[in-house]
Coordinates of C-alpha atoms in Angstrom, one line a residue:
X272 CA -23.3 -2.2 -2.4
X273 CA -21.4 -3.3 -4.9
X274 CA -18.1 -4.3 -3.5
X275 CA -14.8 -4.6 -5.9
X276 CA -13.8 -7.8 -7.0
X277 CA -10.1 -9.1 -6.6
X278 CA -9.0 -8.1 -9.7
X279 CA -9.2 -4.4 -9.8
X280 CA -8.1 -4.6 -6.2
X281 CA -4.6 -6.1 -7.0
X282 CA -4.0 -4.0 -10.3
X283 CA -5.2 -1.4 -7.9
X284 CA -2.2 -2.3 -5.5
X285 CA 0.2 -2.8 -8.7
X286 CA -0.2 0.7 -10.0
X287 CA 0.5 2.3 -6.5
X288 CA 3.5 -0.1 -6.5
X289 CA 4.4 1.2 -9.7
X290 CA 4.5 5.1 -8.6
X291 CA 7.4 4.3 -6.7
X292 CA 9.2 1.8 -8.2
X293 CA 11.5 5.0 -10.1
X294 CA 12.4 5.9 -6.4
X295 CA 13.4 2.4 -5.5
X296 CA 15.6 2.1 -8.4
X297 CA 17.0 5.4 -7.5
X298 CA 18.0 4.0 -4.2
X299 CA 19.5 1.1 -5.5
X300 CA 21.7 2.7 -8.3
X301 CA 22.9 5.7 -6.1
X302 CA 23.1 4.4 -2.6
X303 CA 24.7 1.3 -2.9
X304 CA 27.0 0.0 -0.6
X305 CA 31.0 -0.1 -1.4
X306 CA 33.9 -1.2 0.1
X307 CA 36.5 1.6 0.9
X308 CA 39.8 1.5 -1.2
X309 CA 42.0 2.2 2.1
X310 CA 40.6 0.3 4.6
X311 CA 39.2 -2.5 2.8
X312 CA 36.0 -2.0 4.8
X313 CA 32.5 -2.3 3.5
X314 CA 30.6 1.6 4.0
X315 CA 26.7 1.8 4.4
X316 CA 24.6 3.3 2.1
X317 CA 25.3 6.7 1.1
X318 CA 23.0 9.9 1.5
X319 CA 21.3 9.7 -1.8
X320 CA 20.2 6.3 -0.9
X321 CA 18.0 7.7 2.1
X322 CA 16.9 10.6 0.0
X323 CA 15.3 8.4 -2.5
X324 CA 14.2 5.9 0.1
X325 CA 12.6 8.8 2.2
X326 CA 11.1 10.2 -1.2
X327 CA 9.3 7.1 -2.0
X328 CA 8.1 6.7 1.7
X329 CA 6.4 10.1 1.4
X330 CA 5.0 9.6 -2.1
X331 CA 3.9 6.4 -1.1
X332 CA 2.2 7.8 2.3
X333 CA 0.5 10.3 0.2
X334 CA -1.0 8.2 -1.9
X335 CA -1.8 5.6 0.1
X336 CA -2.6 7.1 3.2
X337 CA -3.5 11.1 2.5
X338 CA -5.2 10.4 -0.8
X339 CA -7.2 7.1 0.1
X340 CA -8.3 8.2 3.4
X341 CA -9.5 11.6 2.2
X342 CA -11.4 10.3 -1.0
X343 CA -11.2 6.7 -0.6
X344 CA -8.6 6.6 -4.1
X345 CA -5.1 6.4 -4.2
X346 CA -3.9 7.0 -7.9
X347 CA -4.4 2.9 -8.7
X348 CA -7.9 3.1 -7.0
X349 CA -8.6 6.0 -8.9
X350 CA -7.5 4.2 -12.5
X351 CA -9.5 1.2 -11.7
X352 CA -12.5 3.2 -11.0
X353 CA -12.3 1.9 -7.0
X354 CA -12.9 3.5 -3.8
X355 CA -12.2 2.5 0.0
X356 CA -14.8 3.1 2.4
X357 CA -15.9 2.7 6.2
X358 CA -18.3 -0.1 5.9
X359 CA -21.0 1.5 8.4
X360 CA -20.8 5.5 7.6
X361 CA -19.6 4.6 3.6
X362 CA -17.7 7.4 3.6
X363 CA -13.5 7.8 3.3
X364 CA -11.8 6.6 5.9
X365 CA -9.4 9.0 6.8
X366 CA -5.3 8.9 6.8
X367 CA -5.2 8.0 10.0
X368 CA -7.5 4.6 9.4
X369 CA -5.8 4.7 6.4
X370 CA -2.2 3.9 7.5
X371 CA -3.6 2.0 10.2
X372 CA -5.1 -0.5 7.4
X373 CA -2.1 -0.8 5.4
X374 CA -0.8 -2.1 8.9
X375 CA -3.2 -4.7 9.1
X376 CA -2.4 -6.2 6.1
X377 CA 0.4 -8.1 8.5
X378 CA -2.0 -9.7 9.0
X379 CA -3.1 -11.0 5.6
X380 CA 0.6 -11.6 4.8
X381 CA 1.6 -13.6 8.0
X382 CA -0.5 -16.6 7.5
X383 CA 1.1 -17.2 3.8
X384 CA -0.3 -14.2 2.2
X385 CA -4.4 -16.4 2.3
X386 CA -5.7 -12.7 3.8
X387 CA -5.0 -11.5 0.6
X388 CA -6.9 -13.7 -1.1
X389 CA -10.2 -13.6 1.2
X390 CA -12.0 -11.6 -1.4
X391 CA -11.9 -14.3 -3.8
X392 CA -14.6 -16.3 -1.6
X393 CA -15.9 -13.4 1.3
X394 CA -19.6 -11.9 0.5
X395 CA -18.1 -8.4 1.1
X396 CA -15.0 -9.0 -0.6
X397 CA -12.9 -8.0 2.3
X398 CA -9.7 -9.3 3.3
X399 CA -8.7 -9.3 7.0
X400 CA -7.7 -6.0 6.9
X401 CA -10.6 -4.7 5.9
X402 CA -12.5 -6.7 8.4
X403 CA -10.7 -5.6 11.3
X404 CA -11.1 -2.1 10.5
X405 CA -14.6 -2.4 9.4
X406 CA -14.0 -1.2 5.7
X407 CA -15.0 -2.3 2.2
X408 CA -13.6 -1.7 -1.1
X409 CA -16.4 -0.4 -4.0
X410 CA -17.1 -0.2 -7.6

């Protein structure tokens, strides 16, 4: 197999970053917090903050989740020419294996973000992640 190095793997990761980034933005411009002229008070966000938060949620599920577990690309995988696959069946994963990778990643990220960097140096170029859910990412 030949397994994706580190680099199209992050600039992977970037781009799907980047398809939501407008929503985030959104969030922060509109939904900010304030503090209430009468009362002196500081309100919560307001609606169109969770609109735009919920929006990028379900954009980023899709493509992330929907998108990479039924073809193994999410629209950065795609642009890098990279796909995710179950290591045994090297197929797509699925959503549900999908999502349940993206949680994994805590682990990569809890011990200072070195999970992350496991490809660098792992044969299969997985990070833990992928390791405990048995997948690989190809070229």
């Amino acid at each position: 197999m030949n397994y994706a190095s580190w680099g199209p793997r992050v600039g992977a990761y970037i781009i799907d970053g980047l398809v939501v980034l407008p929503f985030s933005i959104l969030a922060a411009v509109f939904g900010g917090s304030g503090v209430d002229t009468e009362t002196g008070q500081v309100t919560g966000p307001g609606p169109l903050y969770w609109v735009f938060v919920l929006l990028g949620i379900a954009l980023s599920g899709y493509n992330r989740w929907f998108l990479a577990g039924k073809t193994g690309q999410s629209w950065g995988k795609r642009a890098l020419g990279i796909r995710l696959i179950d290591e045994a069946a090297g197929e797509p994963i699925g959503a549900g294996k999908a999502f349940l990778r993206d949680l994994a990643h805590f682990v990569d990220g809890i011990i200072c973000y070195i999970g992350y960097l496991f490809p660098l140096w792992d044969a299969k170029k997985q990070t833990i992640a992928d390791k405990i859910m048995k997948t690989v990412v190809v070229g």
